[in-house]
């Protein structure tokens, strides 16, 4: 059974700092997604990582995928308050047509 | 390009009632997936449909069912509602082939009282 673990589950940080969210998964997969969710809202797609070594960047966020280590990271550079949200990683269990989700990392960035 | 549309946005039902939620995918997308999100259990997969066929179903009781129409619109139904069914129900739309990104609707917030 595919399992996805995120850590930390909660992160409070000051503006201007850097930090990394980790996403580990238990079986082989080369398809991983990062989503953002604001309180009471739906899921917004951030990154689609489809191969080993994939790295994608958007603004202050950068995501990478290491399929051999079964690890993806979401790095936040010089955090700003607007990045406060819950971030989820999801692994594509292609053979079963479903996404397996991490528990989410609630990120609070204090101005 | 219109996004994924879910209706209704909010719903309050009484225990024992049934409810039907609707999802209209992005034009051209043939796959619709449904997820339940609760604070305790997180995001859990309900089922996935592609071209009117259910390709997979999550570990939910038979009270949860769904279907997809020829225009790719999907509905999910929950019968004999329980308090524990209170959740945000999210629909995701994708092309349904490998390596495709899923786009989510705004969700339906169901409260069972």
mmCIF file with all atom_site columns, N, CA and C in Angstrom, chain B residues 25-52:
data_model
loop_
_atom_site.group_PDB
_atom_site.id
_atom_site.type_symbol
_atom_site.label_atom_id
_atom_site.label_alt_id
_atom_site.label_comp_id
_atom_site.label_asym_id
_atom_site.label_entity_id
_atom_site.label_seq_id
_atom_site.pdbx_PDB_ins_code
_atom_site.Cartn_x
_atom_site.Cartn_y
_atom_site.Cartn_z
_atom_site.occupancy
_atom_site.B_iso_or_equiv
_atom_site.pdbx_formal_charge
_atom_site.auth_seq_id
_atom_site.auth_comp_id
_atom_site.auth_asym_id
_atom_site.auth_atom_id
_atom_site.pdbx_PDB_model_num
ATOM 1  N N  . UNK B 1 25 ? -16.569 18.896 -15.239 1.00 0.00 ? 25 UNK B N  1
ATOM 2  C CA . UNK B 1 25 ? -15.124 19.006 -15.434 1.00 0.00 ? 25 UNK B CA 1
ATOM 3  C C  . UNK B 1 25 ? -14.765 20.072 -16.467 1.00 0.00 ? 25 UNK B C  1
ATOM 4  N N  . UNK B 1 26 ? -13.484 20.303 -16.585 1.00 0.00 ? 26 UNK B N  1
ATOM 5  C CA . UNK B 1 26 ? -12.974 21.196 -17.616 1.00 0.00 ? 26 UNK B CA 1
ATOM 6  C C  . UNK B 1 26 ? -13.285 20.585 -18.979 1.00 0.00 ? 26 UNK B C  1
ATOM 7  N N  . UNK B 1 27 ? -13.650 21.436 -19.918 1.00 0.00 ? 27 UNK B N  1
ATOM 8  C CA . UNK B 1 27 ? -13.983 20.943 -21.250 1.00 0.00 ? 27 UNK B CA 1
ATOM 9  C C  . UNK B 1 27 ? -12.816 20.141 -21.833 1.00 0.00 ? 27 UNK B C  1
ATOM 10 N N  . UNK B 1 28 ? -13.129 18.966 -22.334 1.00 0.00 ? 28 UNK B N  1
ATOM 11 C CA . UNK B 1 28 ? -12.096 18.114 -22.909 1.00 0.00 ? 28 UNK B CA 1
ATOM 12 C C  . UNK B 1 28 ? -11.515 17.099 -21.936 1.00 0.00 ? 28 UNK B C  1
ATOM 13 N N  . UNK B 1 29 ? -11.778 17.284 -20.665 1.00 0.00 ? 29 UNK B N  1
ATOM 14 C CA . UNK B 1 29 ? -11.309 16.319 -19.664 1.00 0.00 ? 29 UNK B CA 1
ATOM 15 C C  . UNK B 1 29 ? -12.316 15.184 -19.540 1.00 0.00 ? 29 UNK B C  1
ATOM 16 N N  . UNK B 1 30 ? -11.810 13.965 -19.542 1.00 0.00 ? 30 UNK B N  1
ATOM 17 C CA . UNK B 1 30 ? -12.695 12.812 -19.496 1.00 0.00 ? 30 UNK B CA 1
ATOM 18 C C  . UNK B 1 30 ? -12.658 12.074 -18.164 1.00 0.00 ? 30 UNK B C  1
ATOM 19 N N  . UNK B 1 31 ? -11.748 12.483 -17.303 1.00 0.00 ? 31 UNK B N  1
ATOM 20 C CA . UNK B 1 31 ? -11.637 11.821 -15.998 1.00 0.00 ? 31 UNK B CA 1
ATOM 21 C C  . UNK B 1 31 ? -12.132 12.740 -14.896 1.00 0.00 ? 31 UNK B C  1
ATOM 22 N N  . UNK B 1 32 ? -12.929 12.181 -14.018 1.00 0.00 ? 32 UNK B N  1
ATOM 23 C CA . UNK B 1 32 ? -13.391 12.906 -12.835 1.00 0.00 ? 32 UNK B CA 1
ATOM 24 C C  . UNK B 1 32 ? -13.135 12.021 -11.626 1.00 0.00 ? 32 UNK B C  1
ATOM 25 N N  . UNK B 1 33 ? -12.483 12.611 -10.639 1.00 0.00 ? 33 UNK B N  1
ATOM 26 C CA . UNK B 1 33 ? -12.228 11.917 -9.369  1.00 0.00 ? 33 UNK B CA 1
ATOM 27 C C  . UNK B 1 33 ? -12.908 12.671 -8.248  1.00 0.00 ? 33 UNK B C  1
ATOM 28 N N  . UNK B 1 34 ? -13.284 11.940 -7.231  1.00 0.00 ? 34 UNK B N  1
ATOM 29 C CA . UNK B 1 34 ? -13.916 12.542 -6.061  1.00 0.00 ? 34 UNK B CA 1
ATOM 30 C C  . UNK B 1 34 ? -13.077 12.220 -4.826  1.00 0.00 ? 34 UNK B C  1
ATOM 31 N N  . UNK B 1 35 ? -12.935 13.222 -3.968  1.00 0.00 ? 35 UNK B N  1
ATOM 32 C CA . UNK B 1 35 ? -12.199 13.078 -2.722  1.00 0.00 ? 35 UNK B CA 1
ATOM 33 C C  . UNK B 1 35 ? -13.008 13.658 -1.580  1.00 0.00 ? 35 UNK B C  1
ATOM 34 N N  . UNK B 1 36 ? -12.859 13.039 -0.415  1.00 0.00 ? 36 UNK B N  1
ATOM 35 C CA . UNK B 1 36 ? -13.453 13.564 0.803   1.00 0.00 ? 36 UNK B CA 1
ATOM 36 C C  . UNK B 1 36 ? -12.345 14.145 1.653   1.00 0.00 ? 36 UNK B C  1
ATOM 37 N N  . UNK B 1 37 ? -12.552 15.344 2.158   1.00 0.00 ? 37 UNK B N  1
ATOM 38 C CA . UNK B 1 37 ? -11.544 15.954 3.023   1.00 0.00 ? 37 UNK B CA 1
ATOM 39 C C  . UNK B 1 37 ? -12.150 16.277 4.382   1.00 0.00 ? 37 UNK B C  1
ATOM 40 N N  . UNK B 1 38 ? -11.548 15.732 5.430   1.00 0.00 ? 38 UNK B N  1
ATOM 41 C CA . UNK B 1 38 ? -11.953 16.020 6.799   1.00 0.00 ? 38 UNK B CA 1
ATOM 42 C C  . UNK B 1 38 ? -10.720 16.351 7.619   1.00 0.00 ? 38 UNK B C  1
ATOM 43 N N  . UNK B 1 39 ? -10.886 17.102 8.700   1.00 0.00 ? 39 UNK B N  1
ATOM 44 C CA . UNK B 1 39 ? -9.725  17.438 9.535   1.00 0.00 ? 39 UNK B CA 1
ATOM 45 C C  . UNK B 1 39 ? -9.039  16.194 10.107  1.00 0.00 ? 39 UNK B C  1
ATOM 46 N N  . UNK B 1 40 ? -9.807  15.176 10.417  1.00 0.00 ? 40 UNK B N  1
ATOM 47 C CA . UNK B 1 40 ? -9.227  13.992 11.045  1.00 0.00 ? 40 UNK B CA 1
ATOM 48 C C  . UNK B 1 40 ? -8.581  13.024 10.077  1.00 0.00 ? 40 UNK B C  1
ATOM 49 N N  . UNK B 1 41 ? -9.178  12.839 8.932   1.00 0.00 ? 41 UNK B N  1
ATOM 50 C CA . UNK B 1 41 ? -8.701  11.827 7.974   1.00 0.00 ? 41 UNK B CA 1
ATOM 51 C C  . UNK B 1 41 ? -7.971  12.407 6.782   1.00 0.00 ? 41 UNK B C  1
ATOM 52 N N  . UNK B 1 42 ? -7.971  13.718 6.645   1.00 0.00 ? 42 UNK B N  1
ATOM 53 C CA . UNK B 1 42 ? -7.302  14.324 5.502   1.00 0.00 ? 42 UNK B CA 1
ATOM 54 C C  . UNK B 1 42 ? -8.063  14.077 4.210   1.00 0.00 ? 42 UNK B C  1
ATOM 55 N N  . UNK B 1 43 ? -7.302  13.961 3.128   1.00 0.00 ? 43 UNK B N  1
ATOM 56 C CA . UNK B 1 43 ? -7.897  13.752 1.810   1.00 0.00 ? 43 UNK B CA 1
ATOM 57 C C  . UNK B 1 43 ? -7.960  12.258 1.510   1.00 0.00 ? 43 UNK B C  1
ATOM 58 N N  . UNK B 1 44 ? -9.156  11.790 1.250   1.00 0.00 ? 44 UNK B N  1
ATOM 59 C CA . UNK B 1 44 ? -9.333  10.370 0.962   1.00 0.00 ? 44 UNK B CA 1
ATOM 60 C C  . UNK B 1 44 ? -10.051 10.203 -0.366  1.00 0.00 ? 44 UNK B C  1
ATOM 61 N N  . UNK B 1 45 ? -9.568  9.268  -1.139  1.00 0.00 ? 45 UNK B N  1
ATOM 62 C CA . UNK B 1 45 ? -10.093 8.997  -2.468  1.00 0.00 ? 45 UNK B CA 1
ATOM 63 C C  . UNK B 1 45 ? -11.417 8.249  -2.371  1.00 0.00 ? 45 UNK B C  1
ATOM 64 N N  . UNK B 1 46 ? -12.393 8.749  -3.124  1.00 0.00 ? 46 UNK B N  1
ATOM 65 C CA . UNK B 1 46 ? -13.695 8.090  -3.173  1.00 0.00 ? 46 UNK B CA 1
ATOM 66 C C  . UNK B 1 46 ? -13.820 7.206  -4.410  1.00 0.00 ? 46 UNK B C  1
ATOM 67 N N  . UNK B 1 47 ? -13.761 7.803  -5.580  1.00 0.00 ? 47 UNK B N  1
ATOM 68 C CA . UNK B 1 47 ? -13.798 7.043  -6.833  1.00 0.00 ? 47 UNK B CA 1
ATOM 69 C C  . UNK B 1 47 ? -13.335 7.903  -7.994  1.00 0.00 ? 47 UNK B C  1
ATOM 70 N N  . UNK B 1 48 ? -13.047 7.206  -9.102  1.00 0.00 ? 48 UNK B N  1
ATOM 71 C CA . UNK B 1 48 ? -12.612 7.856  -10.322 1.00 0.00 ? 48 UNK B CA 1
ATOM 72 C C  . UNK B 1 48 ? -13.393 7.294  -11.493 1.00 0.00 ? 48 UNK B C  1
ATOM 73 N N  . UNK B 1 49 ? -13.819 8.201  -12.367 1.00 0.00 ? 49 UNK B N  1
ATOM 74 C CA . UNK B 1 49 ? -14.539 7.807  -13.566 1.00 0.00 ? 49 UNK B CA 1
ATOM 75 C C  . UNK B 1 49 ? -13.825 8.321  -14.797 1.00 0.00 ? 49 UNK B C  1
ATOM 76 N N  . UNK B 1 50 ? -13.875 7.516  -15.830 1.00 0.00 ? 50 UNK B N  1
ATOM 77 C CA . UNK B 1 50 ? -13.299 7.888  -17.124 1.00 0.00 ? 50 UNK B CA 1
ATOM 78 C C  . UNK B 1 50 ? -14.236 7.370  -18.195 1.00 0.00 ? 50 UNK B C  1
ATOM 79 N N  . UNK B 1 51 ? -14.698 8.270  -19.018 1.00 0.00 ? 51 UNK B N  1
ATOM 80 C CA . UNK B 1 51 ? -15.621 7.889  -20.091 1.00 0.00 ? 51 UNK B CA 1
ATOM 81 C C  . UNK B 1 51 ? -16.748 6.992  -19.583 1.00 0.00 ? 51 UNK B C  1
ATOM 82 N N  . UNK B 1 52 ? -17.372 7.455  -18.530 1.00 0.00 ? 52 UNK B N  1
ATOM 83 C CA . UNK B 1 52 ? -18.566 6.826  -17.941 1.00 0.00 ? 52 UNK B CA 1
ATOM 84 C C  . UNK B 1 52 ? -18.280 5.516  -17.202 1.00 0.00 ? 52 UNK B C  1
#
